[in-house]
Amino acid sequence: MLRNAIQAAWPAFLLGLLFQATSAAAQDLSANDCSVTAQVSSHWALATGASQYAAAINLLVSNNGSGTIAAPWGISIEGVGYSEVVQAFNWDSTSTSTGVINGTASLYWETLLPLAANTVNLGLIVQTTSNSSNVAPTAVSIAGQSCSLNITRTLGASPSGAASESGGNPLTTEGGNIIGPDGNVLSLIGVNYFGFDDGNTMVDGLWAGSDQLTLDFATIVYRLQLLGFNAVRLPFSFQNIYNAAPKSQTQTCSAVTTQAVLSSVTYPGKTDIPADQPIPQQASPAAQTPGVCNDYVPSDTTIDRFVWVVQYLTANNFYVLLDNQLNLDTTVLDNYQQWITWWPDLVSRISQDPVASQRIMIDMLNEPDCQNLQWSAANGKPGAGDLFLAAMDAIYAVNPNVLFFIEGLGQSGLANNWGDGLCTDAATIAQYGISDPNPFFTTLMGKAYLSQVVVAPHIYPPSISKATSDYAGSGLYNRLTKSFGSLNKAGYCLSDGTTCHQFALAIGETGTAFTDALDTPAMADFAKWLTNTGDGNDGLHNSVTNVFWWAWNANSGDTKGIVQEDWLTINWNKIDWMSSIGLAPWYANQFNPGSSSSSSSGAAIESYAEPEPPINGDGYSVATNVSSSGTNSTAIATTAASTAGLTTVNATIIGTDGIAVNLVGVTWSGFDNGNTMFDGLLDSASSFSQDFQTQVQRILSLGFNMVKIPFSFNDLVGLQPQSFLTNCTLPTREQLQSSVTNPGTTPPPGRSIPSLNATAATVIEGTCNSYLPDDSVLNRLLYVVDFLATNNLYVVLSNNVTADNTVAVAPAMWIQSWATLVTAASSYPAVASRLILDCIDYPDKAGLQWQSQDNGLPGSGDLYLAAMDAINPINPSALFMVKGADQTIYTTNGGQGFVTDQQLITAAQCSNPNAFFRSLLSKSYSTQVVLAPIVEPPSQTGQEEGFSQTPQYALLNEAFGYMNTGGYCATVGACKNFPLMPEIGSPMTSVNDNLMMGSLFNYMNSTGLGNDATHSAIGSWIWNKWTPAAVAEGTEGILTADYVTIDWNKVNNLTTIGLSPWYTLPTAHRQVPVTVPINSTTVNGTSCEVSYALTQAGQGATSSEGNPNYLASLQLTLANSATNAPIAVPYTLTVNNTNYVGVTQSNGLNLTDSTAQAGIITGNVGDYWNTLWPTATNNVSVSLLLQGTASDLAPAQVKINALTCTLTDASPKGVNAGNQPMAATSANGV
């Protein structure tokens, strides 16, 4: 039997582990087997006396030897004047003496693997008598042996080996073209690369991956060069680069070969590259330290770093467009004099380098529409035209070589997105009632820098612009030509009709994720217009050869990046599109940014044809899926992008994009009850429920990002599939949107339900489900799993042991069945990275206990380990859900039993999971495990008391809550925190159920009485379930009894624990990297300061209750004015004004609730870089879009961690002359 085989294997397995650990611990380390990179990230004076300082130091520790250094291991740190450890991160300080600190790293994951296979990050805040010049460690030892020590360097501001220019001419324009320094026509094929605008103080993404390809800035620049780009647009915030302290970018990393770099930017399957194909070289590569990334990047100030980045790019033959992101930096409105001073200062700093002075371009205001600016002064705000002219006047005096990029604005009647809007035709302006740029252009015509000006609109397809017309074909061509296209051919003419000037054109931003069906044809037609080919050649404009793609960044929320979520893999459909307008990667032998010729981007004919972007009518290419039986079936009309897989860090689930994710799911049954397809498709006459695709779009629109699929192995292999083909009329998009919109809710302007990322390739008109496979139930399950995953849903495959007892009666067959199913499912790329496995759904209902029983039933612990041993090698990215068992004395229902306290187990004589967890901690897949307790309401458990608030919290903490904070600790001292993902549900109709669920939600949010020190907030969960069911059979669904209507009471309640339906606004456009929670003691400052800037947007529509509705933008700048301690993340921020009603959007603050409770807005700041250092060393910016009942929306009080802060009003003065009605604008979201 399986039980005996497993039990027989354990002694030998444990002996092997014991031998490995003993061998590792007994190793003798020779000198320099270990290496340490030390970096001082902050340094400040203490108020305790003269020559008393504190320093924050990071240590990156690796093992270069051939044997393992097993945790726990000792560490000794020596430094001048070191006296006391104030705080330790990831290690314990055990003793200190003058100049020497000793401690132990004992966490299980801190074992140092041989050959520098991993790096352990330790941190400390140390008290010292040393000043900043020699505060770094002088020696570090591991296990009693000295390590090689590298102190990260801070280099000067100017990179060495600057590129040389052919000719000394300034950048300029002539005849509608940009002219390079060599006097030839220059085509700018560029990419946006942000990070200096979002608080990161460096371009984003240097946190991703493990080697130079993603971690090293210079290597990424080389990859951009090899892909064919010759220009980079750098979005920035003046507040960030002048006022924010630089965050360290230095880190250990694995080196890569030149061939690996080339392979990373070579079109997949490209085999016809000539053997003598030249490989472009960097003109001025960085001086790198082996095994260390970015140690050459300056860390003295952010402004010096930004200048260095610009100069490094220009030294490597890139042109750089400096872009002040008005949507993230309102300096021009808050402090105009500062803005007009900072621009020439920045340009002057950069221009000290002779090469950079000839290769920089200025985009003065990004998308002025975002602040509702007009060409001329209006609504108490300055005119964008006046701002452009003033900035150009100031900058031109500093460097007459620069080009000025002018974006459009104020023409939303004609333009489809922000940054467009440059129409100068009087009749068209009058027709649409739009802002008039003619006064600006008339003044510009008399300026000395006229030939330095480039017209630079932004153009996006429908998924970004939300355009419903004129986004493709002749409508698009006419709109583009009217807005700005004619300016590079007919030009702009003064009223005399004889004085005209042709402006060069550049598209400052365009991009798409290519996941919306409308985007592909729109972008194909846009390319025709740019290149003046086909029907895009209207005879009214010249071709446009200057285009900047948004963005390189994988964390661009709506367009995604040129790199995928792993920051490594190229999205080749985007390179395809750029190639259609002139981009030529290194292997095309057409374009080399290292060439001295500025016109080389269009000089040669491509030696081969790249695939065109998919244009097969619906916007997607057709993927053929091979079923397990070997037959082909056309399935889903999209090509899924490959992504990184799921994993966990401490108690956090990490998604496919490498960023922390809360999985919010819903159970959809049908493959476990003989239906052979999801329930509900034949239970209503409405196509809202009849059509599978429509149901998926409704699930996505309500904000779910995961679907749990209960199944029975018996159903998959023993039943014939029923037919679900029905005659039906599919709902319109408007009808579908109405069905998933909470009645009484007014959706934000310009938003609509999400489109499917993928649609069925074969749909017979007038029918539903014609695309579903009918050959076998297994193939149908694989089809729907692939469909869900390709539409960006995580998928849980859950073996319903109530319907299928294979696990109990034939465990060996059960394991083999799981292995076969996972092999088949993982053959689909989208599924492989989004798969979650619930191997035993509700072990109690199969009569299982953690340990094997005398009646012959195997232990659930043994079964889980055997299944994971078999499955993990097949798909290492899959997550495993583990459910509790047989501890009903300590739980409210089955599935909750994770009690590991031996005293409690002995007292109750209940099932013991300790052997399972001890074994699990030794497994490589322990980071793939999520604990998934089942929490049922009183209507299911029959509880009459103790089901809410304090009694409930005590029970939940004892059963499983401790696992995501204290974690499970093995007897040898190794501990691991596990993510929790409970399965919950209730009809929400009885008083007791509502009390219990409200109390549970407080526990999950860790708010109110649910905020205890025993557990952390729980952001991932699964609701049971989607379709309705009788209460006796289970909790009722999100759908009511008609299988169509949404139960809005449930949805409204679920929004309090993280569900975000389509009509709710996202909190930010940009995402931040995942951060590892640091095991540390919170250190709080004793005083804080907050300055705020309030900009009133006006009075919006009256609320449904008849109350006035005032709107405002609030920016808070936080600082820690204490002298002796930082305010460590995460910290709580509260903002108080009795007029506050809610927040429609936040940036930098994770809101506890989008509504203001008694006028108080509460949230937390949690990203590692937002620690507030003493003596106001740095500041952190948080912004909110507020709603209120009165015009006074300035904060009356701000608190950090319950500490009342000193408030300073830094609002712009004189810009709000009364409240104006909100104007309708069209946002591109970028």
PDB file of C-alpha atoms in Angstrom, residues 46 109 130 240 287 298 314 402 418 474 609 694 730 735 767 773 826 871 947 1121:
ATOM      1  CA  LEU A  46      22.120  61.401  17.292  1.00  0.00           C
ATOM      2  CA  TRP A 109      16.357  30.209   4.158  1.00  0.00           C
ATOM      3  CA  SER A 130      32.294  57.343  13.289  1.00  0.00           C
ATOM      4  CA  ASN A 240      12.088  63.284  -7.058  1.00  0.00           C
ATOM      5  CA  ALA A 287      33.473  49.901 -15.422  1.00  0.00           C
ATOM      6  CA  PRO A 298      26.192  57.416  -8.312  1.00  0.00           C
ATOM      7  CA  THR A 314      24.416  59.930 -24.668  1.00  0.00           C
ATOM      8  CA  VAL A 402      18.510  71.297 -27.465  1.00  0.00           C
ATOM      9  CA  TRP A 418      -4.080  63.277 -23.504  1.00  0.00           C
ATOM     10  CA  SER A 474     -10.113  56.916 -42.570  1.00  0.00           C
ATOM     11  CA  ALA A 609      10.891  39.971 -43.393  1.00  0.00           C
ATOM     12  CA  THR A 694     -19.877  35.830 -21.455  1.00  0.00           C
ATOM     13  CA  LEU A 730     -25.223  37.286 -27.286  1.00  0.00           C
ATOM     14  CA  GLN A 735     -25.998  45.147 -21.904  1.00  0.00           C
ATOM     15  CA  THR A 767     -25.238  30.198 -30.908  1.00  0.00           C
ATOM     16  CA  PRO A 773     -14.681  20.614 -27.309  1.00  0.00           C
ATOM     17  CA  SER A 826       0.997  22.609 -17.956  1.00  0.00           C
ATOM     18  CA  ILE A 871       3.845  17.093  -9.269  1.00  0.00           C
ATOM     19  CA  PHE A 947     -18.860  32.773  16.041  1.00  0.00           C
ATOM     20  CA  SER A1121      11.818  65.314  12.239  1.00  0.00           C
TER      21      SER A1121
END
